CSV table of C-alpha atoms and ligand atoms in Angstrom, one decimal:
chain,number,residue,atom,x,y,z
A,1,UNK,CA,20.6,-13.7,-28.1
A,2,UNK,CA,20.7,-16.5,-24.8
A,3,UNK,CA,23.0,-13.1,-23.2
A,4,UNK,CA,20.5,-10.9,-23.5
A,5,UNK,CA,17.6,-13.3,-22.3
A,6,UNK,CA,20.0,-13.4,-18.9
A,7,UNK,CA,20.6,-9.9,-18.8
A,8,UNK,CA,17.9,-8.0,-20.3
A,9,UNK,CA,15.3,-6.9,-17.5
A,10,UNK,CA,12.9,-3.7,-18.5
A,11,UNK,CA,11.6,-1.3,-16.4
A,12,UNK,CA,8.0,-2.2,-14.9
A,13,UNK,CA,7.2,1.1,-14.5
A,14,UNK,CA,8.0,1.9,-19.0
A,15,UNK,CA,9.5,-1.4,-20.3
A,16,UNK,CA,12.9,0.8,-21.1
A,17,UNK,CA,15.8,-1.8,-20.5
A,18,UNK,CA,17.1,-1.2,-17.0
A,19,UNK,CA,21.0,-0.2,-16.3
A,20,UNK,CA,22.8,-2.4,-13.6
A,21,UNK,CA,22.5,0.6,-11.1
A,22,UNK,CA,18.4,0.2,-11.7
A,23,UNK,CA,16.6,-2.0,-9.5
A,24,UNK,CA,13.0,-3.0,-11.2
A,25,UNK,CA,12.1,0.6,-11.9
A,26,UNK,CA,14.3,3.2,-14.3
A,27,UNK,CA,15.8,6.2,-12.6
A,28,UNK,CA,13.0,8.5,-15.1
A,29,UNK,CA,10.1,6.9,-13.8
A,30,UNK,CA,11.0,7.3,-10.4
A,31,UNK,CA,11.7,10.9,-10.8
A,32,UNK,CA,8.1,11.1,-13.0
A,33,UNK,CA,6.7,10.0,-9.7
A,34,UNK,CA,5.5,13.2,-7.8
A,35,UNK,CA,6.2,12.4,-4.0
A,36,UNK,CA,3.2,14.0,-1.4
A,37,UNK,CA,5.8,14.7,0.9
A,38,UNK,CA,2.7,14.1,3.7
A,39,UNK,CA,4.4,11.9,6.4
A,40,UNK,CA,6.3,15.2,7.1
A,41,UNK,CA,2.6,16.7,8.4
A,42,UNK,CA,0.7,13.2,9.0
A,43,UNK,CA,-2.2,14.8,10.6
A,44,UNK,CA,-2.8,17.7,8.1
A,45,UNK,CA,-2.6,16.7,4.4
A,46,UNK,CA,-4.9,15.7,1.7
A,47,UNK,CA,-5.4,12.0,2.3
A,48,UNK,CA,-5.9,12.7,6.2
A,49,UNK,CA,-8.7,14.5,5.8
A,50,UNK,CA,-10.3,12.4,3.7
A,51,UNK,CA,-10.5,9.3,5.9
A,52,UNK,CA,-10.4,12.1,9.6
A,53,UNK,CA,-14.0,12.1,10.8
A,54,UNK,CA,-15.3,8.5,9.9
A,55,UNK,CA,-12.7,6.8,12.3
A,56,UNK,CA,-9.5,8.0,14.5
A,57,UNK,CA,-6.3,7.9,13.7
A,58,UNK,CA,-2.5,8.9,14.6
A,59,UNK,CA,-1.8,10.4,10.6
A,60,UNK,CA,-2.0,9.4,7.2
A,61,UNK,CA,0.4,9.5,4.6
A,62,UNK,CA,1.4,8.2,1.0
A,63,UNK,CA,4.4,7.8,-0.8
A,64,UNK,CA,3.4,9.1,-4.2
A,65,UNK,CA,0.4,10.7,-6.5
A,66,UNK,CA,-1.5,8.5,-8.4
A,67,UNK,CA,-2.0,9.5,-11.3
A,68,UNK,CA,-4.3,7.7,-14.0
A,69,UNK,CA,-1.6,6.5,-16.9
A,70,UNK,CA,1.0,7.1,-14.9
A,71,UNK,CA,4.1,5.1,-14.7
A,72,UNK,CA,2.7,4.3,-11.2
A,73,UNK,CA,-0.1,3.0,-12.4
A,74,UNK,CA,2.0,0.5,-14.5
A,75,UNK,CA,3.7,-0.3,-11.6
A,76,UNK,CA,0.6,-1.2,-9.7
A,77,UNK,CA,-1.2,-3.2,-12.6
A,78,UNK,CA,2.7,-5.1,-12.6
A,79,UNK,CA,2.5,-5.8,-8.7
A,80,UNK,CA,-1.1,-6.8,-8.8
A,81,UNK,CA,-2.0,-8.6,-11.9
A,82,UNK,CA,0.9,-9.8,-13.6
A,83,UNK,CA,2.8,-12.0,-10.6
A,84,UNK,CA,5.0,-9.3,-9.9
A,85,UNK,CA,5.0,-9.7,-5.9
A,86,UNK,CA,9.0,-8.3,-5.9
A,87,UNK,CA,7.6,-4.8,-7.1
A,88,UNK,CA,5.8,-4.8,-3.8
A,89,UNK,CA,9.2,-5.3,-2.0
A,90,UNK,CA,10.5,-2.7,-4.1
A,91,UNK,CA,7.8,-0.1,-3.6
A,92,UNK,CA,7.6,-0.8,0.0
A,93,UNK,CA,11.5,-0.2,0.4
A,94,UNK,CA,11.0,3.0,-1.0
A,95,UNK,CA,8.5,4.3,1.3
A,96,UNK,CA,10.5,2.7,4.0
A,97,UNK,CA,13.5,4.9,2.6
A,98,UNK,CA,11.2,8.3,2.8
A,99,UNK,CA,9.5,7.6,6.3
A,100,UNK,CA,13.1,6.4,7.8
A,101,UNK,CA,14.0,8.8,10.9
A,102,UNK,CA,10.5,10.2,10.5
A,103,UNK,CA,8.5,11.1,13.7
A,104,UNK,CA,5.7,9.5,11.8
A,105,UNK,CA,6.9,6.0,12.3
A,106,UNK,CA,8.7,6.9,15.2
A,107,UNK,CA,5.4,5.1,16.9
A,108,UNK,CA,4.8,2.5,15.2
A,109,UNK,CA,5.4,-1.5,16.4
A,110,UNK,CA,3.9,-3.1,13.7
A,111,UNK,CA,2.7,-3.4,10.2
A,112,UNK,CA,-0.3,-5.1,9.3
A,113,UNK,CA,-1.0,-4.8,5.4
A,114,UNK,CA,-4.6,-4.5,4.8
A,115,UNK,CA,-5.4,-8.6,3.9
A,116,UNK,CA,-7.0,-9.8,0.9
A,117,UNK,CA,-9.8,-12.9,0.9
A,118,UNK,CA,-8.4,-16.0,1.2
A,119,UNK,CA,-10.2,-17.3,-2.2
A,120,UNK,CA,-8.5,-13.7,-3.8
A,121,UNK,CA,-5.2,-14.5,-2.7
A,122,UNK,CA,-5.1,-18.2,-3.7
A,123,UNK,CA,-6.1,-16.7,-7.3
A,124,UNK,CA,-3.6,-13.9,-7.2
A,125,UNK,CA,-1.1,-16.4,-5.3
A,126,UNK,CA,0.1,-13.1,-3.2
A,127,UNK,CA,-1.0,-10.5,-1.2
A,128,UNK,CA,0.6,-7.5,-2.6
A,129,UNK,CA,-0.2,-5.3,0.1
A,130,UNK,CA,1.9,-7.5,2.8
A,131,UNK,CA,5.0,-7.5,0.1
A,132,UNK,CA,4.6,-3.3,0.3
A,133,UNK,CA,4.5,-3.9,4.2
A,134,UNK,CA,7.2,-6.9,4.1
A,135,UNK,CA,9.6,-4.2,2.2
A,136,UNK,CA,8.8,-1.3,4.7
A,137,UNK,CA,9.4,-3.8,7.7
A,138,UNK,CA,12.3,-4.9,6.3
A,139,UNK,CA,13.9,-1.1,5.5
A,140,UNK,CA,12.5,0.4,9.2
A,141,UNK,CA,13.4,-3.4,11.0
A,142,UNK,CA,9.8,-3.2,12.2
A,143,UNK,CA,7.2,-6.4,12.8
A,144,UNK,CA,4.9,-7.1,9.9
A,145,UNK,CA,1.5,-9.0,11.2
A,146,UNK,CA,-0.7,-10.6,8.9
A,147,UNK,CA,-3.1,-12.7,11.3
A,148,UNK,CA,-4.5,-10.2,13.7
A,149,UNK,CA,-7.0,-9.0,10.9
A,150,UNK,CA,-8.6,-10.7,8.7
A,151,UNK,CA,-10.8,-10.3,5.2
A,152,UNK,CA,-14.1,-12.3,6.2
A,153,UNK,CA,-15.8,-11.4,3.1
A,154,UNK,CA,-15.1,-11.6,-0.5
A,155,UNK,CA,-16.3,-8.0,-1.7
A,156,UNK,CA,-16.9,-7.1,-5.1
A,157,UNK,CA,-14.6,-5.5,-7.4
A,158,UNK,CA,-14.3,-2.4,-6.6
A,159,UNK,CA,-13.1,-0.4,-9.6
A,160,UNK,CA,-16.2,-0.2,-11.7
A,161,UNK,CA,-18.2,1.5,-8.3
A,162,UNK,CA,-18.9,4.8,-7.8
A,163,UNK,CA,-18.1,6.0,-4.0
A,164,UNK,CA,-20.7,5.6,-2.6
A,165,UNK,CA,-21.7,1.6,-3.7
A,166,UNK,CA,-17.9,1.7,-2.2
A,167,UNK,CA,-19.0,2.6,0.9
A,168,UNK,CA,-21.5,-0.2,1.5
A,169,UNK,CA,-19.3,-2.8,-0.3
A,170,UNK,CA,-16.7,-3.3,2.3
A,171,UNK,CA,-18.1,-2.4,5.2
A,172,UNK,CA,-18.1,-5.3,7.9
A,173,UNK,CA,-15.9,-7.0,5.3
A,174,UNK,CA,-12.6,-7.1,7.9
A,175,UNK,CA,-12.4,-8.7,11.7
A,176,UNK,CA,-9.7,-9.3,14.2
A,177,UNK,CA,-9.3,-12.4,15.0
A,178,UNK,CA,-7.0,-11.4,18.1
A,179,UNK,CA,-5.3,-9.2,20.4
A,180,UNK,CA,-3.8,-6.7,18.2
A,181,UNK,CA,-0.3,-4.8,19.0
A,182,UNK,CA,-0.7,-1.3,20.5
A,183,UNK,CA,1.0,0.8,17.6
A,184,UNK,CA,0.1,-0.3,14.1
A,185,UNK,CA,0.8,1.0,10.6
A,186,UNK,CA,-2.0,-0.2,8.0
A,187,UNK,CA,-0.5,-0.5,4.6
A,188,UNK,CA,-2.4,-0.9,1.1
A,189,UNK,CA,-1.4,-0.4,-2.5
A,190,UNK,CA,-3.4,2.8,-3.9
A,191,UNK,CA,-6.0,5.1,-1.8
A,192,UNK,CA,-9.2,6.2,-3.7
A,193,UNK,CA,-12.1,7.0,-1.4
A,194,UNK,CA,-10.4,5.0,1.3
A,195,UNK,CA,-13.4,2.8,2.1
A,196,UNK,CA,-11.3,-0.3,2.5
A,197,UNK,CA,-9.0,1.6,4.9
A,198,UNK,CA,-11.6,2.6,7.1
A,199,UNK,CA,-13.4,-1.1,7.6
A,200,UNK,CA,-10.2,-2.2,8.5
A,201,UNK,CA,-10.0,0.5,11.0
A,202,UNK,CA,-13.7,0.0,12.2
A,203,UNK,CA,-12.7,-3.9,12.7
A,204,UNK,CA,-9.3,-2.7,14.5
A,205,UNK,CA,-10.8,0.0,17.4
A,206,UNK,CA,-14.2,-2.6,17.6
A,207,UNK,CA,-11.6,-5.5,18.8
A,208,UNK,CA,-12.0,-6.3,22.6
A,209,UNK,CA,-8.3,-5.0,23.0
A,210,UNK,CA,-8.0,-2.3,20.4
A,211,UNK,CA,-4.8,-0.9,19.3
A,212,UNK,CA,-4.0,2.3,20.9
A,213,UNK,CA,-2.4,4.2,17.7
A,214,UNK,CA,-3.6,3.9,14.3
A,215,UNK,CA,-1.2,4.9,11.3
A,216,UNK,CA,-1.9,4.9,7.5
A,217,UNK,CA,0.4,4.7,4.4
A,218,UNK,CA,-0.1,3.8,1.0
A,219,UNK,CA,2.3,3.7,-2.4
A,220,UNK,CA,-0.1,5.8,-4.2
A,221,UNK,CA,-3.7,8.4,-3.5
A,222,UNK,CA,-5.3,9.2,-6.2
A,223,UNK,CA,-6.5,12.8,-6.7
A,224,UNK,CA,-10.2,13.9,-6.1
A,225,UNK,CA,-12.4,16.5,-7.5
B,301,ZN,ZN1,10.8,3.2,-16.2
């Protein structure tokens, strides 16, 4: 019984008991997981042209599908509401392992993860989005910044919303506080619309020294249409 309280993790992904060659997610639920492949064309895949248009950027890219009842999804819920921050490191080292030796990140200085409100984070205890950038950095030996921008407004939940209440719920909710580095990859957990991603980017190019290359990547994009 105490042996297997010691030695008994389960997957976070399918609550399957891991093997010692498993780190926090099972081998199935990582092949389950349909990679977009879209760092490989950054500026012509799905999730780029859904954010192209409202603000520029270098490419977009994500490491998985998201699928609704998914074992990602599990894995999100874990990393975000049951104070499972190492999940982030986890996830992020696995992007880090698919963009490594990628021209995509080829350019990139430094990772910002897109912030959370300060009240939000003292609740959650974490940002997970700067663990997924904190595990990136840490594969790809980049710089993670988490003071340049900043989340001056507490928004709403976001998941009952329909897109367009999206839309006017976050905008003007980010500023930069400073001079931001020239290259910079914005991280967050799961793309829907991409509203949040695109008031960061409005806060980023409005800056009085704005960065010269925008990237994006995310874990997960959930499908449209
Ligand atoms: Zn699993």
């Amino acid at each position: 019984m105490l042996s297997s309280l010691f030695f008994s993790q389960s997957c976070y992904g399918c609550d399957q008991q891991l093997i010692r060659q498993e780190k926090l997610i099972c081998f199935d639920c990582l092949s389950q997981m349909e990679k977009t492949g879209f760092h490989m064309q950054p500026e012509q895949n799905e999730l780029f042209y859904r954010l192209a248009g409202r603000v520029p950027m270098e490419g977009a890219t994500s490491l998985y599908f998201f699928d609704k009842k998914g074992r990602l999804q599990q894995l999100i819920k874990a990393l975000k509401y049951k104070d499972a921050p190492h999940i982030g490191l986890r996830l992020g080292q696995l992007l880090g392992h698919e963009l490594a030796d990628s021209a995509f990140m080829e350019a990139v200085e430094t990772i910002i993860p897109v912030p959370l409100h300060r009240s939000k984070k003292i609740r959650r205890g974490y940002n997970q989005a700067e663990f997924l950038a904190r595990g990136l950095a840490s594969w790809l030996e980049k710089e993670v910044d988490t003071s340049s921008l900043i989340r001056q407004f507490a928004t709403l939940t976001q998941t009952r919303k329909n897109a367009e209440a999206r839309w006017e719920n976050v905008g003007g909710a980010f500023l930069c506080k400073k001079s931001i580095p020239q290259h910079i990859l914005l991280v967050d957990d799961v793309i829907t619309t991409g509203s949040t991603l695109v008031a960061c980017i409005q806060a980023l190019i409005s800056a009085p020294e704005p960065p010269l290359s925008i990237r994006i990547a995310s874990i997960g994009m959930a499908r449209q249409g």
